[in-house]
Short mmCIF file of C-alpha atoms in Angstrom, two decimals:
data_model
loop_
_atom_site.label_atom_id
_atom_site.label_comp_id
_atom_site.label_asym_id
_atom_site.label_seq_id
_atom_site.Cartn_x
_atom_site.Cartn_y
_atom_site.Cartn_z
CA UNK M 1 -15.46 -3.11 -6.06
CA UNK M 2 -14.55 -5.88 -3.61
CA UNK M 3 -12.15 -7.40 -6.12
CA UNK M 4 -10.26 -4.11 -6.13
CA UNK M 5 -10.29 -3.89 -2.34
CA UNK M 6 -8.93 -7.41 -1.92
CA UNK M 7 -6.30 -6.79 -4.58
CA UNK M 8 -4.98 -3.57 -3.05
CA UNK M 9 -5.00 -5.10 0.44
CA UNK M 10 -2.89 -8.08 -0.65
CA UNK M 11 -0.37 -5.94 -2.53
CA UNK M 12 -0.07 -3.43 0.30
CA UNK M 13 0.87 -6.10 2.84
CA UNK M 14 3.18 -7.80 0.37
CA UNK M 15 5.13 -4.56 -0.04
CA UNK M 16 5.12 -3.99 3.72
CA UNK M 17 6.60 -7.44 4.25
CA UNK M 18 9.33 -6.84 1.66
CA UNK M 19 10.38 -3.66 3.44
CA UNK M 20 10.55 -5.45 6.78
CA UNK M 21 12.77 -8.33 5.66
CA UNK M 22 15.28 -6.27 3.67
CA UNK M 23 18.80 -6.03 5.10
CA UNK M 24 22.40 -5.36 4.03
CA UNK M 25 23.92 -8.86 3.98
CA UNK M 26 23.58 -11.97 1.84
CA UNK M 27 21.55 -13.77 4.50
CA UNK M 28 19.11 -10.81 4.45
CA UNK M 29 18.83 -10.99 0.67
CA UNK M 30 18.12 -14.74 0.83
CA UNK M 31 15.27 -14.06 3.27
CA UNK M 32 14.05 -11.14 1.12
CA UNK M 33 14.13 -13.21 -2.07
CA UNK M 34 12.40 -16.15 -0.41
CA UNK M 35 9.60 -13.88 0.80
CA UNK M 36 9.27 -12.30 -2.66
CA UNK M 37 9.27 -15.66 -4.43
CA UNK M 38 6.87 -17.48 -2.14
CA UNK M 39 4.39 -14.60 -1.83
CA UNK M 40 4.43 -14.22 -5.60
CA UNK M 41 3.55 -17.90 -6.00
CA UNK M 42 0.92 -18.05 -3.27
CA UNK M 43 -0.64 -14.55 -3.32
CA UNK M 44 0.23 -12.25 -6.21
CA UNK M 45 -0.27 -14.87 -8.92
CA UNK M 46 -3.78 -15.47 -7.59
CA UNK M 47 -4.52 -11.77 -7.24
CA UNK M 48 -3.53 -11.25 -10.88
CA UNK M 49 -6.43 -13.50 -11.88
CA UNK M 50 -9.07 -11.71 -9.76
CA UNK M 51 -10.37 -9.50 -12.62
CA UNK M 52 -11.22 -12.62 -14.63
CA UNK M 53 -14.00 -13.36 -12.15
CA UNK M 54 -15.95 -10.34 -13.41
CA UNK M 55 -18.47 -12.36 -15.42
CA UNK M 56 -19.81 -9.30 -17.22
CA UNK M 57 -16.41 -8.45 -18.67
CA UNK M 58 -15.30 -12.07 -19.03
CA UNK M 59 -18.44 -14.10 -19.80
CA UNK M 60 -16.51 -17.05 -21.25
CA UNK M 61 -13.31 -18.92 -20.42
CA UNK M 62 -10.34 -16.56 -20.22
CA UNK M 63 -6.69 -17.51 -20.77
CA UNK M 64 -4.18 -15.46 -18.78
CA UNK M 65 -0.38 -15.41 -18.85
CA UNK M 66 2.00 -14.63 -15.98
CA UNK M 67 5.12 -12.90 -17.30
CA UNK M 68 6.66 -11.95 -13.93
CA UNK M 69 9.95 -13.62 -13.07
CA UNK M 70 11.06 -15.21 -9.83
CA UNK M 71 14.59 -16.09 -8.74
CA UNK M 72 16.21 -19.03 -7.05
CA UNK M 73 18.99 -18.19 -4.61
CA UNK M 74 22.55 -17.85 -5.94
CA UNK M 75 23.99 -21.34 -6.01
CA UNK M 76 26.85 -20.94 -3.54
CA UNK M 77 27.76 -22.91 -0.47
CA UNK M 78 27.33 -20.98 2.78
CA UNK M 79 25.81 -18.11 0.81
CA UNK M 80 23.22 -17.27 3.43
CA UNK M 81 25.75 -16.13 6.01
CA UNK M 82 29.20 -15.44 4.63
CA UNK M 83 28.94 -12.27 2.55
CA UNK M 84 28.46 -9.03 4.42
CA UNK M 85 27.15 -5.89 2.75
CA UNK M 86 26.36 -7.76 -0.46
CA UNK M 87 22.54 -7.51 -0.65
CA UNK M 88 22.50 -4.43 -2.89
CA UNK M 89 25.00 -5.99 -5.29
CA UNK M 90 23.03 -9.22 -5.50
CA UNK M 91 19.79 -7.37 -6.22
CA UNK M 92 21.50 -5.28 -8.93
CA UNK M 93 22.54 -8.48 -10.69
CA UNK M 94 18.89 -9.20 -11.51
CA UNK M 95 17.66 -7.91 -14.87
CA UNK M 96 15.75 -4.64 -14.89
CA UNK M 97 12.18 -4.67 -16.34
CA UNK M 98 12.23 -5.78 -19.98
CA UNK M 99 10.18 -7.13 -22.84
CA UNK M 100 9.84 -10.88 -22.53
CA UNK M 101 12.28 -12.93 -24.59
CA UNK M 102 12.91 -16.63 -25.18
CA UNK M 103 16.09 -18.22 -23.82
CA UNK M 104 17.76 -20.14 -26.65
CA UNK M 105 21.21 -21.06 -25.31
CA UNK M 106 23.84 -20.45 -22.63
CA UNK M 107 27.52 -20.52 -23.54
CA UNK M 108 29.45 -21.24 -20.33
CA UNK M 109 33.12 -20.40 -19.77
CA UNK M 110 35.39 -22.19 -17.31
CA UNK M 111 38.26 -20.83 -15.24
CA UNK M 112 40.50 -22.48 -12.65
CA UNK M 113 42.04 -21.47 -9.35
CA UNK M 114 44.89 -23.82 -8.54
CA UNK M 115 43.36 -27.19 -9.46
CA UNK M 116 39.73 -26.09 -8.95
CA UNK M 117 37.66 -25.56 -12.12
CA UNK M 118 34.53 -23.42 -11.97
CA UNK M 119 31.86 -21.54 -13.95
CA UNK M 120 33.50 -18.14 -14.50
CA UNK M 121 31.07 -16.50 -16.91
CA UNK M 122 28.54 -17.03 -19.67
CA UNK M 123 26.72 -15.47 -22.60
CA UNK M 124 23.01 -15.72 -23.32
CA UNK M 125 21.40 -15.96 -26.74
CA UNK M 126 17.67 -15.25 -26.97
CA UNK M 127 14.85 -14.55 -29.42
CA UNK M 128 11.85 -12.22 -29.22
CA UNK M 129 8.45 -13.71 -28.43
CA UNK M 130 7.10 -15.75 -31.31
CA UNK M 131 10.61 -16.04 -32.72
CA UNK M 132 9.47 -12.98 -34.68
CA UNK M 133 12.90 -11.45 -35.13
CA UNK M 134 16.60 -12.29 -35.30
CA UNK M 135 18.35 -13.97 -32.39
CA UNK M 136 20.31 -11.57 -30.18
CA UNK M 137 23.21 -11.95 -27.74
CA UNK M 138 23.48 -10.46 -24.25
CA UNK M 139 26.74 -8.98 -22.97
CA UNK M 140 29.10 -11.31 -21.14
CA UNK M 141 28.19 -12.12 -17.55
CA UNK M 142 31.27 -12.75 -15.39
CA UNK M 143 34.59 -13.45 -17.11
CA UNK M 144 35.55 -15.40 -20.23
CA UNK M 145 37.70 -18.10 -18.64
CA UNK M 146 39.73 -20.40 -20.88
CA UNK M 147 40.83 -23.15 -18.49
CA UNK M 148 38.61 -25.55 -20.43
CA UNK M 149 36.69 -25.42 -23.72
CA UNK M 150 33.53 -23.35 -23.61
CA UNK M 151 30.30 -25.33 -23.44
CA UNK M 152 27.01 -24.40 -25.11
CA UNK M 153 23.80 -25.43 -23.36
CA UNK M 154 20.81 -25.41 -25.71
CA UNK M 155 17.76 -24.24 -23.77
CA UNK M 156 15.20 -24.52 -26.57
CA UNK M 157 14.57 -28.25 -26.41
CA UNK M 158 11.22 -29.72 -25.44
CA UNK M 159 9.41 -27.06 -23.44
CA UNK M 160 12.58 -25.40 -22.19
CA UNK M 161 14.69 -25.98 -19.07
CA UNK M 162 12.44 -26.65 -16.08
CA UNK M 163 15.07 -27.76 -13.53
CA UNK M 164 18.69 -27.23 -12.55
CA UNK M 165 20.81 -29.52 -10.35
CA UNK M 166 23.94 -27.62 -9.34
CA UNK M 167 27.20 -28.50 -7.64
CA UNK M 168 28.78 -25.91 -5.35
CA UNK M 169 32.46 -25.56 -4.51
CA UNK M 170 33.78 -23.73 -1.46
CA UNK M 171 37.50 -23.76 -0.67
CA UNK M 172 40.11 -21.76 1.18
CA UNK M 173 43.09 -22.60 -1.04
CA UNK M 174 45.57 -20.78 1.15
CA UNK M 175 44.10 -22.11 4.40
CA UNK M 176 45.30 -19.13 6.43
CA UNK M 177 43.47 -19.01 9.73
CA UNK M 178 40.34 -16.91 9.73
CA UNK M 179 41.32 -14.77 6.74
CA UNK M 180 38.62 -14.44 4.09
CA UNK M 181 40.78 -15.89 1.32
CA UNK M 182 38.22 -18.16 -0.28
CA UNK M 183 36.88 -19.65 -3.47
CA UNK M 184 33.06 -19.80 -3.61
CA UNK M 185 31.87 -20.94 -7.01
CA UNK M 186 29.77 -23.39 -8.99
CA UNK M 187 31.62 -26.29 -10.60
CA UNK M 188 28.78 -28.04 -12.43
CA UNK M 189 25.09 -27.91 -13.36
CA UNK M 190 22.60 -30.25 -14.95
CA UNK M 191 19.85 -28.64 -17.07
CA UNK M 192 16.71 -30.80 -17.35
CA UNK M 193 14.14 -30.24 -20.10
CA UNK M 194 10.39 -30.12 -19.74
CA UNK M 195 9.02 -32.84 -21.98
CA UNK M 196 6.56 -35.70 -22.16
CA UNK M 197 9.36 -38.01 -23.33
CA UNK M 198 12.70 -38.99 -21.80
CA UNK M 199 14.73 -36.20 -23.37
CA UNK M 200 18.23 -36.38 -21.83
CA UNK M 201 19.49 -33.43 -19.80
CA UNK M 202 22.32 -31.12 -20.79
CA UNK M 203 25.20 -31.11 -18.30
CA UNK M 204 27.90 -28.51 -17.70
CA UNK M 205 30.82 -30.50 -16.25
CA UNK M 206 28.73 -32.49 -13.72
CA UNK M 207 25.38 -32.64 -11.95
CA UNK M 208 24.88 -31.60 -8.34
CA UNK M 209 22.51 -31.80 -5.40
CA UNK M 210 21.22 -28.20 -5.22
CA UNK M 211 17.80 -28.70 -6.84
CA UNK M 212 15.78 -25.74 -8.16
CA UNK M 213 12.57 -27.73 -7.58
CA UNK M 214 13.16 -27.33 -3.84
CA UNK M 215 12.47 -23.60 -4.29
CA UNK M 216 10.04 -23.69 -7.23
CA UNK M 217 7.88 -26.83 -6.94
CA UNK M 218 5.83 -28.33 -9.81
CA UNK M 219 2.22 -27.27 -10.29
CA UNK M 220 1.02 -30.84 -10.82
CA UNK M 221 2.39 -33.62 -8.62
CA UNK M 222 0.28 -36.32 -10.28
CA UNK M 223 2.68 -36.57 -13.22
CA UNK M 224 6.49 -36.61 -13.44
CA UNK M 225 8.10 -33.20 -12.78
CA UNK M 226 9.24 -32.92 -16.40
CA UNK M 227 5.53 -32.74 -17.30
CA UNK M 228 4.02 -31.10 -14.22
CA UNK M 229 6.60 -28.32 -13.82
CA UNK M 230 5.38 -24.78 -13.11
CA UNK M 231 8.27 -22.64 -14.40
CA UNK M 232 10.98 -22.70 -17.01
CA UNK M 233 14.40 -21.05 -17.03
CA UNK M 234 14.15 -17.61 -18.65
CA UNK M 235 17.56 -16.01 -18.02
CA UNK M 236 20.85 -16.42 -16.17
CA UNK M 237 22.76 -13.44 -14.82
CA UNK M 238 25.66 -13.46 -12.34
CA UNK M 239 26.67 -12.04 -9.00
CA UNK M 240 30.45 -11.79 -8.82
CA UNK M 241 33.15 -10.55 -6.51
CA UNK M 242 36.93 -10.64 -6.85
CA UNK M 243 38.83 -9.48 -9.91
CA UNK M 244 41.32 -12.20 -10.76
CA UNK M 245 42.83 -15.44 -9.54
CA UNK M 246 45.06 -13.42 -7.21
CA UNK M 247 42.08 -11.77 -5.48
CA UNK M 248 41.55 -12.26 -1.81
CA UNK M 249 38.25 -13.98 -2.63
CA UNK M 250 36.65 -15.23 -5.83
CA UNK M 251 32.86 -15.39 -5.93
CA UNK M 252 31.00 -16.43 -9.08
CA UNK M 253 27.29 -17.02 -8.50
CA UNK M 254 25.01 -17.66 -11.49
CA UNK M 255 21.56 -16.17 -10.85
CA UNK M 256 18.75 -18.24 -12.35
CA UNK M 257 15.55 -16.42 -13.37
CA UNK M 258 12.33 -18.35 -13.95
CA UNK M 259 9.09 -17.51 -15.74
CA UNK M 260 5.72 -19.21 -15.37
CA UNK M 261 4.93 -21.81 -18.01
CA UNK M 262 1.69 -19.97 -18.90
CA UNK M 263 3.85 -17.33 -20.63
CA UNK M 264 3.99 -19.16 -23.93
CA UNK M 265 6.69 -18.79 -26.58
CA UNK M 266 4.06 -17.72 -29.13
CA UNK M 267 1.08 -15.39 -28.72
CA UNK M 268 -1.55 -17.88 -29.85
CA UNK M 269 -5.08 -16.47 -30.01
CA UNK M 270 -7.73 -19.05 -29.10
CA UNK M 271 -10.98 -19.26 -31.04
CA UNK M 272 -13.12 -20.36 -28.07
CA UNK M 273 -11.67 -18.28 -25.22
CA UNK M 274 -10.77 -14.71 -24.38
CA UNK M 275 -6.99 -14.55 -24.77
CA UNK M 276 -5.01 -12.04 -22.71
CA UNK M 277 -1.64 -11.04 -24.16
CA UNK M 278 0.56 -8.92 -21.85
CA UNK M 279 2.09 -5.90 -23.57
CA UNK M 280 5.56 -7.02 -22.45
CA UNK M 281 5.22 -9.91 -24.91
CA UNK M 282 5.79 -7.38 -27.67
CA UNK M 283 8.76 -7.50 -30.01
CA UNK M 284 9.09 -3.80 -30.82
CA UNK M 285 8.93 -0.77 -28.52
CA UNK M 286 9.46 2.81 -29.68
CA UNK M 287 9.63 5.89 -27.44
CA UNK M 288 8.56 3.90 -24.44
CA UNK M 289 9.88 1.78 -21.62
CA UNK M 290 9.09 -1.31 -19.59
CA UNK M 291 8.34 -0.47 -15.96
CA UNK M 292 7.92 -2.65 -12.89
CA UNK M 293 4.42 -3.95 -12.40
CA UNK M 294 2.47 -2.98 -9.27
CA UNK M 295 2.20 -6.62 -8.16
CA UNK M 296 -1.36 -7.39 -9.24
CA UNK M 297 -0.90 -7.45 -13.03
CA UNK M 298 1.06 -10.71 -13.24
CA UNK M 299 4.07 -8.99 -14.77
CA UNK M 300 5.63 -5.72 -15.81
CA UNK M 301 3.96 -2.95 -17.83
CA UNK M 302 4.72 -0.90 -20.93
CA UNK M 303 4.76 2.89 -20.73
CA UNK M 304 4.30 4.80 -23.99
CA UNK M 305 5.70 8.31 -23.83
CA UNK M 306 4.11 11.40 -25.34
CA UNK M 307 5.27 12.55 -28.74
CA UNK M 308 6.27 16.03 -27.58
CA UNK M 309 4.04 17.27 -30.43
CA UNK M 310 6.30 15.51 -32.95
CA UNK M 311 4.21 13.03 -34.94
CA UNK M 312 7.35 11.03 -35.77
CA UNK M 313 7.94 10.42 -32.07
CA UNK M 314 4.69 8.75 -30.97
CA UNK M 315 5.16 6.00 -28.39
CA UNK M 316 4.34 2.59 -29.86
CA UNK M 317 4.33 -1.06 -28.79
CA UNK M 318 3.90 -3.90 -31.29
CA UNK M 319 3.00 -7.48 -30.39
CA UNK M 320 3.20 -10.54 -32.70
CA UNK M 321 0.09 -12.74 -32.72
CA UNK M 322 -0.82 -16.10 -34.24
CA UNK M 323 -4.27 -17.41 -35.17
CA UNK M 324 -4.94 -21.16 -35.51
CA UNK M 325 -8.44 -20.24 -36.74
CA UNK M 326 -8.70 -17.95 -39.76
CA UNK M 327 -12.50 -17.73 -39.75
CA UNK M 328 -13.14 -16.54 -36.19
CA UNK M 329 -13.88 -12.86 -35.72
CA UNK M 330 -12.44 -10.98 -32.74
CA UNK M 331 -12.86 -7.70 -30.95
CA UNK M 332 -9.74 -6.25 -29.34
CA UNK M 333 -9.77 -4.79 -25.83
CA UNK M 334 -6.89 -2.97 -24.14
CA UNK M 335 -6.26 -2.50 -20.41
CA UNK M 336 -4.53 0.82 -19.75
CA UNK M 337 -3.87 3.60 -17.23
CA UNK M 338 -3.70 7.34 -17.89
CA UNK M 339 -3.96 10.51 -15.82
CA UNK M 340 -5.60 12.55 -18.61
CA UNK M 341 -7.99 11.82 -21.48
CA UNK M 342 -5.66 10.59 -24.19
CA UNK M 343 -5.91 9.83 -27.90
CA UNK M 344 -4.82 6.26 -28.65
CA UNK M 345 -4.71 4.30 -31.87
CA UNK M 346 -4.82 0.50 -32.16
CA UNK M 347 -3.67 -1.19 -35.33
CA UNK M 348 -4.13 -4.78 -36.42
CA UNK M 349 -1.69 -5.45 -39.20
CA UNK M 350 -1.80 -2.35 -41.40
CA UNK M 351 -5.41 -1.52 -40.48
CA UNK M 352 -6.47 0.93 -37.78
CA UNK M 353 -9.24 -0.72 -35.75
CA UNK M 354 -9.54 1.94 -33.02
CA UNK M 355 -8.67 5.62 -32.94
CA UNK M 356 -10.28 7.72 -30.26
CA UNK M 357 -9.79 9.66 -27.06
CA UNK M 358 -10.13 7.41 -24.03
CA UNK M 359 -10.91 8.76 -20.56
CA UNK M 360 -8.45 9.30 -17.74
CA UNK M 361 -8.36 6.43 -15.25
CA UNK M 362 -5.90 7.52 -12.54
CA UNK M 363 -4.71 10.57 -10.63
CA UNK M 364 -1.10 9.37 -10.74
CA UNK M 365 0.89 6.70 -12.57
CA UNK M 366 3.03 6.12 -9.47
CA UNK M 367 1.98 3.55 -6.86
CA UNK M 368 -0.78 2.21 -9.11
CA UNK M 369 -3.91 0.74 -7.55
CA UNK M 370 -6.28 -1.73 -9.18
CA UNK M 371 -8.87 1.02 -9.75
CA UNK M 372 -6.32 3.05 -11.74
CA UNK M 373 -6.79 0.83 -14.80
CA UNK M 374 -9.53 1.05 -17.40
CA UNK M 375 -10.48 -0.66 -20.64
CA UNK M 376 -11.34 0.36 -24.17
CA UNK M 377 -12.20 -1.88 -27.09
CA UNK M 378 -12.89 -1.90 -30.78
CA UNK M 379 -16.58 -1.58 -31.63
CA UNK M 380 -16.29 -3.89 -34.63
CA UNK M 381 -14.97 -7.42 -35.00
CA UNK M 382 -12.19 -8.51 -37.34
CA UNK M 383 -10.63 -11.71 -38.66
CA UNK M 384 -7.00 -12.80 -38.78
CA UNK M 385 -6.80 -11.71 -42.41
CA UNK M 386 -5.79 -8.26 -41.14
CA UNK M 387 -2.35 -9.56 -40.18
CA UNK M 388 -0.19 -11.10 -37.45
CA UNK M 389 0.66 -8.06 -35.36
CA UNK M 390 -1.32 -5.80 -33.05
CA UNK M 391 -0.06 -2.50 -31.69
CA UNK M 392 -1.08 0.61 -29.81
CA UNK M 393 0.25 4.10 -30.46
CA UNK M 394 0.08 7.16 -28.21
CA UNK M 395 -1.15 10.16 -30.24
CA UNK M 396 -0.90 12.56 -27.29
CA UNK M 397 1.66 15.32 -27.54
CA UNK M 398 1.91 15.85 -23.78
CA UNK M 399 0.76 12.79 -21.81
CA UNK M 400 2.07 9.27 -21.35
CA UNK M 401 0.01 6.10 -20.99
CA UNK M 402 0.60 2.69 -19.43
CA UNK M 403 -0.47 -0.42 -21.35
CA UNK M 404 -1.03 -3.62 -19.38
CA UNK M 405 -2.38 -6.07 -21.94
CA UNK M 406 -4.33 -6.79 -25.10
CA UNK M 407 -7.41 -9.01 -24.96
CA UNK M 408 -8.81 -10.87 -27.97
CA UNK M 409 -12.51 -11.65 -27.62
CA UNK M 410 -13.92 -14.23 -30.05
CA UNK M 411 -17.25 -13.07 -31.40
CA UNK M 412 -19.75 -15.92 -31.38
CA UNK M 413 -23.45 -15.35 -32.03
CA UNK M 414 -24.23 -15.51 -28.32
CA UNK M 415 -21.33 -13.33 -27.24
CA UNK M 416 -22.06 -10.77 -29.95
CA UNK M 417 -25.70 -10.61 -28.87
CA UNK M 418 -24.65 -10.06 -25.25
CA UNK M 419 -22.18 -7.38 -26.30
CA UNK M 420 -24.79 -5.56 -28.42
CA UNK M 421 -27.33 -5.78 -25.60
CA UNK M 422 -24.91 -4.31 -23.06
CA UNK M 423 -23.99 -1.56 -25.50
CA UNK M 424 -27.67 -0.72 -26.12
CA UNK M 425 -28.48 -0.75 -22.40
CA UNK M 426 -25.68 1.71 -21.68
CA UNK M 427 -26.81 3.96 -24.53
CA UNK M 428 -30.45 3.97 -23.37
CA UNK M 429 -29.54 4.66 -19.74
CA UNK M 430 -27.28 7.51 -20.86
CA UNK M 431 -30.33 9.36 -22.22
CA UNK M 432 -31.87 9.93 -18.80
CA UNK M 433 -30.91 11.97 -15.76
CA UNK M 434 -31.56 9.08 -13.37
CA UNK M 435 -32.34 5.38 -13.29
CA UNK M 436 -36.09 6.02 -12.95
CA UNK M 437 -36.18 7.78 -16.37
CA UNK M 438 -38.06 10.84 -15.09
CA UNK M 439 -36.14 13.31 -17.22
CA UNK M 440 -33.82 13.59 -20.19
CA UNK M 441 -30.31 14.95 -19.95
CA UNK M 442 -30.15 18.48 -21.31
CA UNK M 443 -27.66 17.60 -24.06
CA UNK M 444 -29.82 14.80 -25.50
CA UNK M 445 -31.37 15.66 -28.86
CA UNK M 446 -33.83 13.91 -31.15
CA UNK M 447 -30.84 12.79 -33.21
CA UNK M 448 -29.28 11.08 -30.18
CA UNK M 449 -32.54 9.29 -29.45
CA UNK M 450 -32.80 8.11 -33.06
CA UNK M 451 -29.26 6.70 -32.92
CA UNK M 452 -30.04 4.81 -29.72
CA UNK M 453 -33.27 3.57 -31.26
CA UNK M 454 -31.24 2.07 -34.10
CA UNK M 455 -29.05 0.17 -31.61
CA UNK M 456 -32.15 -1.30 -29.99
CA UNK M 457 -33.78 -2.16 -33.32
CA UNK M 458 -30.84 -4.32 -34.38
CA UNK M 459 -30.76 -6.39 -31.19
CA UNK M 460 -31.26 -10.10 -31.72
CA UNK M 461 -34.83 -11.34 -31.28
CA UNK M 462 -33.45 -14.84 -30.78
CA UNK M 463 -31.17 -14.10 -27.82
CA UNK M 464 -32.70 -11.08 -26.06
CA UNK M 465 -36.30 -10.49 -27.18
CA UNK M 466 -37.59 -9.50 -23.72
CA UNK M 467 -34.75 -7.07 -23.12
CA UNK M 468 -35.25 -5.61 -26.59
CA UNK M 469 -38.94 -4.91 -25.86
CA UNK M 470 -38.09 -3.26 -22.55
CA UNK M 471 -35.45 -1.03 -24.15
CA UNK M 472 -37.84 -0.12 -26.97
CA UNK M 473 -40.37 1.14 -24.41
CA UNK M 474 -37.68 3.25 -22.76
CA UNK M 475 -36.71 4.76 -26.11
CA UNK M 476 -40.37 5.60 -26.80
CA UNK M 477 -40.55 7.24 -23.38
CA UNK M 478 -37.45 9.27 -24.22
CA UNK M 479 -39.11 10.47 -27.42
CA UNK M 480 -42.20 11.56 -25.48
CA UNK M 481 -40.06 13.48 -23.01
CA UNK M 482 -38.24 15.11 -25.89
CA UNK M 483 -41.52 16.16 -27.51
CA UNK M 484 -42.74 17.63 -24.23
CA UNK M 485 -39.71 19.83 -23.83
CA UNK M 486 -39.41 20.69 -27.53
CA UNK M 487 -39.41 24.47 -28.00
CA UNK M 488 -41.96 24.22 -30.81
CA UNK M 489 -44.58 23.18 -28.24
CA UNK M 490 -44.72 26.90 -27.39
CA UNK M 491 -44.84 28.06 -30.98
CA UNK M 492 -47.32 30.85 -30.09
CA UNK M 493 -44.94 32.63 -27.68
CA UNK M 494 -47.05 32.24 -24.57
CA UNK M 495 -44.10 32.75 -22.24
CA UNK M 496 -40.55 34.15 -22.28
CA UNK M 497 -37.98 33.42 -19.58
CA UNK M 498 -40.51 31.60 -17.39
CA UNK M 499 -39.36 28.04 -18.18
CA UNK M 500 -35.56 28.24 -18.65
CA UNK M 501 -35.16 24.55 -19.48
CA UNK M 502 -38.24 24.08 -21.67
CA UNK M 503 -39.38 27.40 -23.11
CA UNK M 504 -38.18 30.48 -24.89
CA UNK M 505 -35.52 32.76 -23.43
CA UNK M 506 -34.42 36.25 -24.34
CA UNK M 507 -33.10 39.58 -23.12
CA UNK M 508 -35.11 42.17 -21.20
CA UNK M 509 -37.28 44.51 -23.24
CA UNK M 510 -38.80 41.76 -25.36
CA UNK M 511 -42.61 41.73 -25.24
CA UNK M 512 -45.31 39.42 -26.52
CA UNK M 513 -48.10 41.07 -28.55
CA UNK M 514 -51.50 39.63 -29.35
CA UNK M 515 -52.68 38.74 -32.83
CA UNK M 516 -53.81 41.55 -35.16
CA UNK M 517 -54.67 42.06 -38.82
CA UNK M 518 -51.09 41.22 -39.83
CA UNK M 519 -50.28 38.37 -37.39
CA UNK M 520 -53.09 36.00 -36.55
CA UNK M 521 -51.18 34.55 -33.57
CA UNK M 522 -48.99 36.05 -30.86
CA UNK M 523 -45.75 37.67 -31.93
CA UNK M 524 -42.64 39.12 -30.31
CA UNK M 525 -41.68 42.79 -30.35
CA UNK M 526 -37.99 43.62 -30.05
CA UNK M 527 -37.30 47.03 -28.50
CA UNK M 528 -35.05 49.45 -30.34
CA UNK M 529 -31.66 50.69 -29.12
#
C-alpha cells in the first residue's frame, strides 16, 4: 500500500510542477523541458521500479526496461530568449506516443542562405523492435535542401548514438537595426557511438561544442562515456519557422529524442530473472492505440479497443521475443487496467496460454493511479518451443483495456514450489468466511473442498512440508464444517424453516408427521391446493 502512496505522491507533484513552469515563449519551454527531463531522471525512473520491491510478486531478480523518451533542448544559439509565442509549436514537434522503434539512419539535407550552409531537413529510417519487420521511413522533417550533397548518418553502429556535439549558427544577414531578420540554424553535428572500442564518430559537416552529455549525463562515471552512457539517440524531429530563403527569419532546430539504454533492441527473455517487456515494444498493433503513460510506468501504454461485437475487430498487440535458453519453462504475467471485468486472451506463438475473464481494476482509465493496475498470469508454464511472439487480444465487445507490460517468470523448482504454495494458500483461505476459519462461505461445496484438497496434496514435501501440513489441517476442518451443515444431517425432517442456512426450508402449510405403519421415520405432508 505504501508503495502506491509514494508513487502517486511523486507523480502528483511532478505534474503540478509541470503546470507551474509552462509558458508561451521558447525560454518557458526550455525551463519546462528541463524540469520534465531532470524529474524523469531523478524521480519518475525510480518510481517506475517501486513495484519490483514487492518480494511476494518478484521473489527473484527482475529486469525492467524504461521506454520513456526525454529531449535535449533544440540546438540553437540564443534559443532560450529570442522566440516569443513558440512554446506550443516546439512541443508539437515532439513525436506523439508510439510503439518503440530502432533508429537506423538519418539522411540530412543541406541548404544555404547567402554563404551560410545549414541543416535544413532530414529523413529517418527505423526498424521495429527485434528487427522483426521491414525497415520503414518517416516523412521528411524540415525541407529537402540541395545546396550540398545529402549525408547519411548510420545510427546502428556499436550500441547506437550516445552523444551529439553540435555547432550552432546565428546571423543577421541583412544587419538591419533591431529587425528580426535572422538566421538561426545548426551547421554541423558529430554523432558518437556507444562502444567498448574506439569506433570513430559520424560527422555531419563539422563537430561543435553543444554537448548532449551536459543535459543527459552518463550513468557510470567510472568508465569512459562511450561505455557508461545512460541514453541513446532514438529519434530526431525538427522545429522550424520561416518558409524560404526570402523569409524574414529562418529557424531550423533539430529536436533530439533519447531513450534509456535499458530499452534493448531485442526482447531477450532471461532464464534466471523475471523479464519485464513493455507492451510498447510490440511490432504489431490492431484496433488499438499507444497512449501517454501516467508517469510511474516507465513509458507509454497500449490501449486495446473493444471489438464492437465484431470478432474480426478485436484489439490486439503482438510483441516479438527471443529466448537464449530453449529448456527453461516460463509463466507469463500481464499488468493491465480495466474498468469492467473483461475477457482477455494471451497467445504464445500459435498457442493460447490464457483465456479468461479478468476482474476490473479501476473506476476510470483517465488520470490513472498506481492502484488502478492489476495482474493476471498463466497457470501453467511453457517453453520457448511455442514460438517467438507473445500477444494479448481483447475479446470484449464493449470495453477497452490498457496493457502496461508482459512479464516472463522462469519456473525453477523453488519458484514453482513457492507459486504452488501461494496458490494453495489463497484457495484454502477462500473457503472460509474469515481468517479464523469459524465458518464456510455459503457457496462452498464438497466439490470445491475436494479441488482445494488436491492443490494441497501436490505441494512439494521438500520445499514446504510444514506449510503443507498446516493447509491439510485447514482442509480437514473445512470438510468437518461441510458435514455439519450438510442437509442430510437432518434426514429425519426434525425441523423446517428453523435453520435457514443449515436445515430444510419450504413453503407454509408443510407439516412433519411421525412414523407410522407405512413410514418408520418422520415424513412431510404437503397440503393440497
